[in-house]
XYZ file of C-alpha atoms in Angstrom:
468
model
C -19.987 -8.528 -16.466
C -18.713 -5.459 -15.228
C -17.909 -2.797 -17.389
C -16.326 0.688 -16.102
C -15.613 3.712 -18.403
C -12.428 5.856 -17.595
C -13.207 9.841 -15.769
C -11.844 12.513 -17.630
C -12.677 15.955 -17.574
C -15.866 14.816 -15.219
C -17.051 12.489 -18.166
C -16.990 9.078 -18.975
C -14.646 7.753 -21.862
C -14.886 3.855 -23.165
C -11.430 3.953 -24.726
C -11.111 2.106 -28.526
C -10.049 -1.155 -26.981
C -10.517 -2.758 -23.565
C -8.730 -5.202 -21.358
C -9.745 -8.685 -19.838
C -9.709 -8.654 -16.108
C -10.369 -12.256 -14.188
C -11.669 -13.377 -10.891
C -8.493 -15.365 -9.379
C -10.566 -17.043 -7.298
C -12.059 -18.606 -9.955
C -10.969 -17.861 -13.227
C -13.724 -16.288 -14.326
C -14.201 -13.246 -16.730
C -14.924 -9.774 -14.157
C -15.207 -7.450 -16.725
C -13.421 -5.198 -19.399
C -11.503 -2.047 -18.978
C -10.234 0.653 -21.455
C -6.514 -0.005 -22.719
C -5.887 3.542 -22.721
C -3.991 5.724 -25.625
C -1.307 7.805 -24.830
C -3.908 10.372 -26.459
C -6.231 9.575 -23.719
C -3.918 10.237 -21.152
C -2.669 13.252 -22.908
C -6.067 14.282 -22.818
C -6.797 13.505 -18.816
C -3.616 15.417 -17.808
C -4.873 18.520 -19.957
C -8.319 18.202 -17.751
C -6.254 18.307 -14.786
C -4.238 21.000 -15.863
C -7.191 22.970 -16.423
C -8.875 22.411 -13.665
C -6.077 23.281 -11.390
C -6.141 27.113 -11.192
C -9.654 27.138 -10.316
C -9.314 23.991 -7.602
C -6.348 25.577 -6.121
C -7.214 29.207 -5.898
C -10.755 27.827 -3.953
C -10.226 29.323 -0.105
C -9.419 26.337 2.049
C -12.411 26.057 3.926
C -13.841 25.036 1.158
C -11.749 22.766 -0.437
C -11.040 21.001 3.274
C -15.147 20.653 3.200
C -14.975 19.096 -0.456
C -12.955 16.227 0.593
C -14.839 15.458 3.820
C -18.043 15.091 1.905
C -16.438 12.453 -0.253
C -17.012 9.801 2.637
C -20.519 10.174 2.389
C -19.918 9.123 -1.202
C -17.307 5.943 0.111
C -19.716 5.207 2.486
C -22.961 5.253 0.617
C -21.888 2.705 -2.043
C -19.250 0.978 -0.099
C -20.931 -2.587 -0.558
C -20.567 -1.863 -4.383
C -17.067 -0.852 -4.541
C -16.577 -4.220 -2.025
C -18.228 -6.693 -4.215
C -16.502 -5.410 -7.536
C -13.037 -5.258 -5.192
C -13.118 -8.816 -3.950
C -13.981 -10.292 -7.834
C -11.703 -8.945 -9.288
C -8.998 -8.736 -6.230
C -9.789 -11.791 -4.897
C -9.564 -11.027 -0.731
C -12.824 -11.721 0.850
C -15.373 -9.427 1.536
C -15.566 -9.831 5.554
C -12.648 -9.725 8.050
C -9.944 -8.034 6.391
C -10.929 -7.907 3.256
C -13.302 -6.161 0.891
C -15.076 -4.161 3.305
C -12.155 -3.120 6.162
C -10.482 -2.098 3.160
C -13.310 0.392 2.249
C -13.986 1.306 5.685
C -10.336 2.225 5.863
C -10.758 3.986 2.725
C -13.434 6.170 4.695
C -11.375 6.928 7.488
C -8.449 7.700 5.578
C -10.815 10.354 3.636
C -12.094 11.808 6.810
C -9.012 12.705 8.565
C -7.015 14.362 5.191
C -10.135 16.169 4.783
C -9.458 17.774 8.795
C -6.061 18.501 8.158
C -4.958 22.436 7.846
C -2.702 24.040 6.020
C -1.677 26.792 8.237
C 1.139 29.498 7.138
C 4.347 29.226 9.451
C 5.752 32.495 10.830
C 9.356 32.090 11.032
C 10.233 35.129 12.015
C 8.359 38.334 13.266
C 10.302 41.401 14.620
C 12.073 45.014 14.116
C 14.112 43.455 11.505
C 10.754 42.139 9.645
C 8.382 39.043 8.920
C 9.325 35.886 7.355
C 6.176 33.331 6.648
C 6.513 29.600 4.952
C 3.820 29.127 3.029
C 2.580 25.538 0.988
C 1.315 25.938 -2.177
C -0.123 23.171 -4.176
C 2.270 21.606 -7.056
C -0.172 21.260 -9.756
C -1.095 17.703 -11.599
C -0.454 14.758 -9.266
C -0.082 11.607 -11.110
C -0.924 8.462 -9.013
C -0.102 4.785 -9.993
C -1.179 2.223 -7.578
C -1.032 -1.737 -6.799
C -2.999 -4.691 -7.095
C -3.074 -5.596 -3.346
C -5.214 -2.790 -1.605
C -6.423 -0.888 -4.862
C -9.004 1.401 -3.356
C -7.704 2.166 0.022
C -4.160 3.158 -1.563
C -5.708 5.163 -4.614
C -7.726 7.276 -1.439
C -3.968 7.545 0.146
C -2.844 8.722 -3.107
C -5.900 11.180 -4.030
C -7.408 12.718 -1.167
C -3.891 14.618 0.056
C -3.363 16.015 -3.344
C -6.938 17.098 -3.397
C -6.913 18.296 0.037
C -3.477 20.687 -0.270
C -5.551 22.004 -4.261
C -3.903 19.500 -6.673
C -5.678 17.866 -9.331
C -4.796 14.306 -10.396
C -4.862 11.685 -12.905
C -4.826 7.911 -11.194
C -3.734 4.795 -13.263
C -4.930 2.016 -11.292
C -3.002 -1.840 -11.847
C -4.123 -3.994 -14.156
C -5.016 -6.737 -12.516
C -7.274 -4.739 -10.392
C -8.688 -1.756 -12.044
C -12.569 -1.858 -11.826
C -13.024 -1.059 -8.680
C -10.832 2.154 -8.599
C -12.450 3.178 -11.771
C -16.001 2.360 -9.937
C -14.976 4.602 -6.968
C -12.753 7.332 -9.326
C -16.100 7.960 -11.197
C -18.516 8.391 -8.012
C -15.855 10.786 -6.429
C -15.388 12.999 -9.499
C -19.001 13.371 -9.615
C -19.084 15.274 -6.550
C -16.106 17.661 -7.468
C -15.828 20.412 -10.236
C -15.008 18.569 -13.901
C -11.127 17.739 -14.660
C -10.157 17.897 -10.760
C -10.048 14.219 -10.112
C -9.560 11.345 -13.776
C -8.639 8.209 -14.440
C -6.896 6.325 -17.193
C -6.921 2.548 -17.244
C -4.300 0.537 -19.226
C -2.218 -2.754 -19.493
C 0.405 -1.368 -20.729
C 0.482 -3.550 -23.837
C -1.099 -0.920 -26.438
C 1.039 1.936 -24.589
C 3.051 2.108 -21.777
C 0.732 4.696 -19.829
C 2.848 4.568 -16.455
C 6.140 5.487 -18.179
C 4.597 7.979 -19.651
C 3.186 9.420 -17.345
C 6.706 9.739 -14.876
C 8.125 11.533 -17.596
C 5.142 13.593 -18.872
C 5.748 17.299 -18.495
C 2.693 18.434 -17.568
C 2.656 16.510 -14.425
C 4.884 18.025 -11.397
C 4.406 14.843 -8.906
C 4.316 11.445 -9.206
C 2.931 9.398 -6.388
C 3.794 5.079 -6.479
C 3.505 2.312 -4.478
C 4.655 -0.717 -5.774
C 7.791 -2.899 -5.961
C 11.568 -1.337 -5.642
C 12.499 -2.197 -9.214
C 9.521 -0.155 -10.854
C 9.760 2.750 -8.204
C 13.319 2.922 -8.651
C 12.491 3.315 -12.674
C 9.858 5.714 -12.132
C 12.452 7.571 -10.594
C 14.956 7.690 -13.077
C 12.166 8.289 -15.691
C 10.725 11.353 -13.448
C 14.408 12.679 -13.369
C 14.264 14.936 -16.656
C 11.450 17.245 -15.323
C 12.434 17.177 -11.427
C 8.847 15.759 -10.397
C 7.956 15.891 -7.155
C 8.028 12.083 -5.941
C 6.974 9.914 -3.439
C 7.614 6.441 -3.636
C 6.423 3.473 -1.077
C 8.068 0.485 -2.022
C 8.949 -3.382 -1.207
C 9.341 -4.197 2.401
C 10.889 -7.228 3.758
C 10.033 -6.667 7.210
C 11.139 -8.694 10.351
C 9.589 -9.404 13.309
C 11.840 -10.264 16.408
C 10.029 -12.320 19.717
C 12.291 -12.173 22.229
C 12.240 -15.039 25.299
C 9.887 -13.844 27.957
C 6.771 -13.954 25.141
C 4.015 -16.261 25.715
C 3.321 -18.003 22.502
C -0.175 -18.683 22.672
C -0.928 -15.338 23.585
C 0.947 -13.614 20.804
C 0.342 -16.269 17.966
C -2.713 -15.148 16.352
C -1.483 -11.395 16.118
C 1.615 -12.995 14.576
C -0.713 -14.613 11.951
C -2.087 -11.346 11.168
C 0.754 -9.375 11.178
C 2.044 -11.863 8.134
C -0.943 -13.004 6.445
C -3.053 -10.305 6.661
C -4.618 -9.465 2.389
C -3.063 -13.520 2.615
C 0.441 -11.886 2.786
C 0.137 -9.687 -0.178
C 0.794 -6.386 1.899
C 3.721 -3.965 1.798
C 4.071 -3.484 5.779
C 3.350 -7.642 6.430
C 5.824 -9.618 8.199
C 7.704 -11.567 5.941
C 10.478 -13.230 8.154
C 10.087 -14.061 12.018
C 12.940 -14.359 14.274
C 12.381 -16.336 17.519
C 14.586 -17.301 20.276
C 16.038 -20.477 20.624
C 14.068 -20.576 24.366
C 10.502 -20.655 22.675
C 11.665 -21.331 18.637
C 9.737 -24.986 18.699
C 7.046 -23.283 21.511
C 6.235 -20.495 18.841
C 6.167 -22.549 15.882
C 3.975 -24.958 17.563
C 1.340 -22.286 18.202
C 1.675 -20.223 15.050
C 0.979 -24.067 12.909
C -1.992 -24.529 15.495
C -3.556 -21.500 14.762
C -3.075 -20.953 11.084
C -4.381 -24.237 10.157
C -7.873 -23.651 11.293
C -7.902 -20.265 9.300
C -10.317 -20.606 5.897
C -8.981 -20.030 2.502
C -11.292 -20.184 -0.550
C -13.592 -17.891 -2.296
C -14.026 -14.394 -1.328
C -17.966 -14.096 -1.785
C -18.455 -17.179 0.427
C -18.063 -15.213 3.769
C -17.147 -17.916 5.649
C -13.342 -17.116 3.827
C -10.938 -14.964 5.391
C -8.457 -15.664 2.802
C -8.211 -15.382 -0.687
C -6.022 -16.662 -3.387
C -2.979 -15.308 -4.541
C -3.869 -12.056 -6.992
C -2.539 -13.123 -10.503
C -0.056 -16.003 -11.732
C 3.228 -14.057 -11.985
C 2.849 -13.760 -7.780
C 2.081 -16.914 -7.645
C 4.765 -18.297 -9.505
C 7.167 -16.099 -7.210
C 5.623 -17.577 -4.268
C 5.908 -21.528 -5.406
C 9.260 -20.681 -6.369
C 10.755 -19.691 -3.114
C 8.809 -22.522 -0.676
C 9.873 -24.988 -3.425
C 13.296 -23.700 -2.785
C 13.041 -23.503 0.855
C 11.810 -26.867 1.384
C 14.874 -28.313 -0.225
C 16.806 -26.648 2.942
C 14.282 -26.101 5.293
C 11.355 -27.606 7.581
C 8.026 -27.002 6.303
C 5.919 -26.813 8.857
C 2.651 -25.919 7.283
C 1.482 -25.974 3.883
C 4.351 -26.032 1.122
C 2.571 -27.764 -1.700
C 0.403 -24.992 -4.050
C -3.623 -25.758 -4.274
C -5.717 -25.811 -7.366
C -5.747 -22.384 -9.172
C -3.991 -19.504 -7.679
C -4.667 -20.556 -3.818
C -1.604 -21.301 -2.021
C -1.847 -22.629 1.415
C -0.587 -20.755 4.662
C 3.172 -21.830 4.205
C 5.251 -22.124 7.377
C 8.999 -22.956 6.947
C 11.382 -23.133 9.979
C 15.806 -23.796 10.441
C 16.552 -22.541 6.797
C 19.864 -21.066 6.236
C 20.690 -18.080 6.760
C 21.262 -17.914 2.768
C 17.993 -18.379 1.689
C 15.956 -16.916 -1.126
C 12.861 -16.885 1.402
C 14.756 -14.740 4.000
C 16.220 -12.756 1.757
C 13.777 -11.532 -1.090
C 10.241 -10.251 -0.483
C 7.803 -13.056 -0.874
C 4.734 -11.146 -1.129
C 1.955 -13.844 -0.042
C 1.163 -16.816 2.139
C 4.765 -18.185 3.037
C 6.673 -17.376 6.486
C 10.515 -18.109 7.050
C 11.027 -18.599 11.013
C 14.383 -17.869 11.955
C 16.218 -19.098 14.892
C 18.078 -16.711 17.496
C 20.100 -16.952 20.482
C 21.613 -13.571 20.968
C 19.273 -10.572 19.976
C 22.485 -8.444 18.816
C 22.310 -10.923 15.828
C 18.865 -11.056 15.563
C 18.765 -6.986 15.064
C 21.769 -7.434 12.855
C 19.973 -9.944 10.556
C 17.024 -7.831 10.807
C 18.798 -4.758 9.177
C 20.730 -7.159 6.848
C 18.148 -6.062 4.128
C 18.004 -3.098 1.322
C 14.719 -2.518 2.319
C 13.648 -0.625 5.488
C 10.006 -0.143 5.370
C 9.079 -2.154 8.307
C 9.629 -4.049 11.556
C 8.742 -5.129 15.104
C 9.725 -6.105 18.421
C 7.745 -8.931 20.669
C 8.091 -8.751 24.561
C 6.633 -8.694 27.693
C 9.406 -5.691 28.596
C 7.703 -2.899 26.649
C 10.619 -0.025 27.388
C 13.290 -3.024 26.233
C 11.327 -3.611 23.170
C 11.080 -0.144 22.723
C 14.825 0.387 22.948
C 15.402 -2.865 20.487
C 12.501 -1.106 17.751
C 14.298 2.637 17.402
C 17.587 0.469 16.381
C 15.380 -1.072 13.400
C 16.226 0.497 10.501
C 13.072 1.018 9.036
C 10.048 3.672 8.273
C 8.299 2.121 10.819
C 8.333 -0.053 14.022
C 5.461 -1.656 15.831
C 5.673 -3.210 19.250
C 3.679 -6.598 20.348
C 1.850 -6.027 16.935
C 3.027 -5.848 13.113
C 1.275 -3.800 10.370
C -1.577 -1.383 11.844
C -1.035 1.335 9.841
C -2.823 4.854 11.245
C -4.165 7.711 8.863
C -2.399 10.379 11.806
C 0.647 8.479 11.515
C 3.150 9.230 8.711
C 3.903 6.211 6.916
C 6.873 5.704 4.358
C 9.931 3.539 4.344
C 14.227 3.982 4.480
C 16.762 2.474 2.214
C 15.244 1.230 -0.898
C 11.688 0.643 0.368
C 11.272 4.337 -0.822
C 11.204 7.891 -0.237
C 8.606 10.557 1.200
C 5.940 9.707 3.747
C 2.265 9.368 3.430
C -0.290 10.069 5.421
C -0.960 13.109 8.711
C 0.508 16.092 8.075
C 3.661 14.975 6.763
C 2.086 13.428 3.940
C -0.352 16.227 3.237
C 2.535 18.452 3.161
C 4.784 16.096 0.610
C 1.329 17.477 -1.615
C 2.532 21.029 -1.485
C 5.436 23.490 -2.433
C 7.304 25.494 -0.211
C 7.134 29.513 -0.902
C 9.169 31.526 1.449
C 7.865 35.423 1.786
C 10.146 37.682 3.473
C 8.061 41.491 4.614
């Protein structure tokens, strides 16, 4: 059984009490992890805060080489972290699972750590010199999701680290071992109190609200749904943190006539199912037009059904189950409503335990739940189209903006139909890849601020203006 203490101040705390977490795969008990105090997280903020004037007054050089020899670290125990993610996360450990996701991890690491932070000269002549400088904020808190634990706590920590915050991360709890696992190897190669952990289910305390309204902590970084980013915002409100919030996305995905189904099917697939839909940026409704509707769906059903669900640790998986039962329960709910209305394709009727099959559901109304509200695993609505004005209008007939993507053989007209998407980001003939040089981030109420490149580094920093 696995058994992680929390980091703070660069040492290892057991908590008083301790949390169950459980393989979904198989039911199984994982491990334990601490059910934090608010005392304990008192106590990891105060490390941070003392560790900050020494982390951020390091020159730069240094602190940039700090954070590239942290992949070392990633990549010397990457199998570790892997094994513990897919227990207790339940994606498998080839393909795109376990292991991508540390490997991303890695890369993600290794380009924050090149990034500069040069001063701007805005103005330089007889009437004087004007520079922009970014200075570090101070403590960066960082809660983070169940669905790519490790590779979005290294999103969250390494551009705080890089620009000289310190931070305190609360991982989910349905997945925290493996963050606390990786949290504890990477604080062992920095200076005590710079990078800590607290672990919690919220039941004895509720860490995460207190920590967007702790005063001691100037930035709050979240991914997660809109509802809980949107109170993490109004909790953060009283002491004007710093914020950046990547929330839901309920992207679409338009294929317009002159596509070649068989040729674009399996990155389809991916572009939905990828982490078994369980991914901010996955496609979670498909418009088609009515030329190749029945073509697509035909190819789409052909390929997913040959795709292997089960077990993580048996590699011959690809896909896991479904993370915990309240996702799962979301998930039945809408196919078991769409199939009322709808033609299930694929799939429809949920598997023993938390696996539910590849779901495929085709001429729903335009009304319904599984259009219209982020489904957040293994279920597809395809949609219908004849003109592609209403197929971009239904596309930006949602609050949420953080993704989409255009299908054609026409790159320039796709390209044209994509920068009319109203959404963080748009993909063409592919949905998903995300890019560590690519700022990532969403409109409307799939958040606010960007991650990742230098925009993201910089959303890490204050702004000091210094007129000469």
């Amino acid at each position: 059984m696995l058994d992680f203490g929390m980091t703070i101040g660069g040492k290892s705390v057991a908590g008083d009490k301790t949390f169950d977490v459980f393989n979904p795969a198989t039911g199984e008990l994982v491990g334990r992890a601490p059910n934090a105090t608010l005392d304990d997280l008192d106590r990891a903020v105060a490390s941070a805060k003392a560790a900050f004037p020494a982390w951020a007054a390091k020159p730069d050089a240094e602190r940039k080489a700090a954070v590239a020899a942290l992949v070392a670290v990633l990549e010397e125990n990457a199998e570790a972290i892997a094994h513990t993610l897919t227990l207790e996360q339940g994606k498998p450990l080839g393909g795109l699972g376990s292991r991508f996701e540390l490997g991303g991890a890695q890369a993600w690491t290794g380009h924050t750590a090149s990034l500069d932070l040069p001063v701007k000269v805005l103005q330089d002549n007889n009437e004087g010199r004007v520079e922009l400088h970014r200075k570090p904020i101070g403590v960066v808190g960082s809660i983070t999701p169940w669905n790519w634990p490790v590779m979005i706590a290294i999103w969250h920590i390494m551009p705080a680290l890089r620009a000289g915050n310190t931070v305190v991360i609360k991982p989910s709890p349905f997945t925290p071992l493996s963050t606390l696992q990786t949290v504890a190897l990477l604080s062992g190669k920095l200076p005590e109190g710079v990078l800590n952990i607290v672990t919690s289910d919220d039941q004895v305390a509720n860490v995460g609200a207190a920590m967007s309204s702790h005063p001691d902590i100037g930035k709050i970084v979240f991914t997660g749904s809109c509802a809980t980013g949107a109170r993490v915002m109004k909790s953060a409100a009283d002491t004007m943190k710093r914020l950046t919030l990547e929330l839901g996305g309920n992207d679409a995905g338009i294929v317009l006539p002159d596509c070649d189904p068989n040729e674009i099917a399996e990155k389809l697939f991916w572009g939905a199912f990828i982490n078994n839909g369980q991914t901010c940026a996955a496609m979670k409704r498909l418009y088609v037009h009515d030329d190749i509707h029945d073509a697509v769906c035909d190819a789409f059903v052909a390929y997913a059904r040959n795709v292997k669900m089960g077990n993580g640790l048996d590699e011959v998986n690809v896909l896991g189950p479904v993370n915990n039962q309240m996702q799962f329960d979301k998930v039945a709910s809408l196919v078991a409503d769409a199939a009322k209305t709808g033609n299930v394709l694929l799939g429809g009727a949920p598997d023993e335990g938390l696996f539910f099959p590849i779901t495929l559901v085709s001429d729903l109304p335009d009304d319904a739940p599984l259009i219209h509200e982020e489904q957040f695993g293994p279920a597809l609505p395809i949609i219908r189209f004849t003109d592609v004005e209403e197929a971009i209008a239904a596309a930006n007939a949602s609050e949420n903006g953080l993704g989409g993507s255009v299908w054609s053989k026409d790159v320039e007209k796709a390209k044209a139909l994509a920068l009319r998407l109203e959404c963080g980001t748009a993909w063409i003939n592919s949905h998903g890849g995300l890019n560590p040089v690519a700022p990532f981030g969403g409109a409307k109420m799939s958040g606010i601020g960007r991650e990742f490149g230098e925009e993201g580094l910089f959303e890490n920093t204050e702004i000091q203006v210094l007129h000469i």
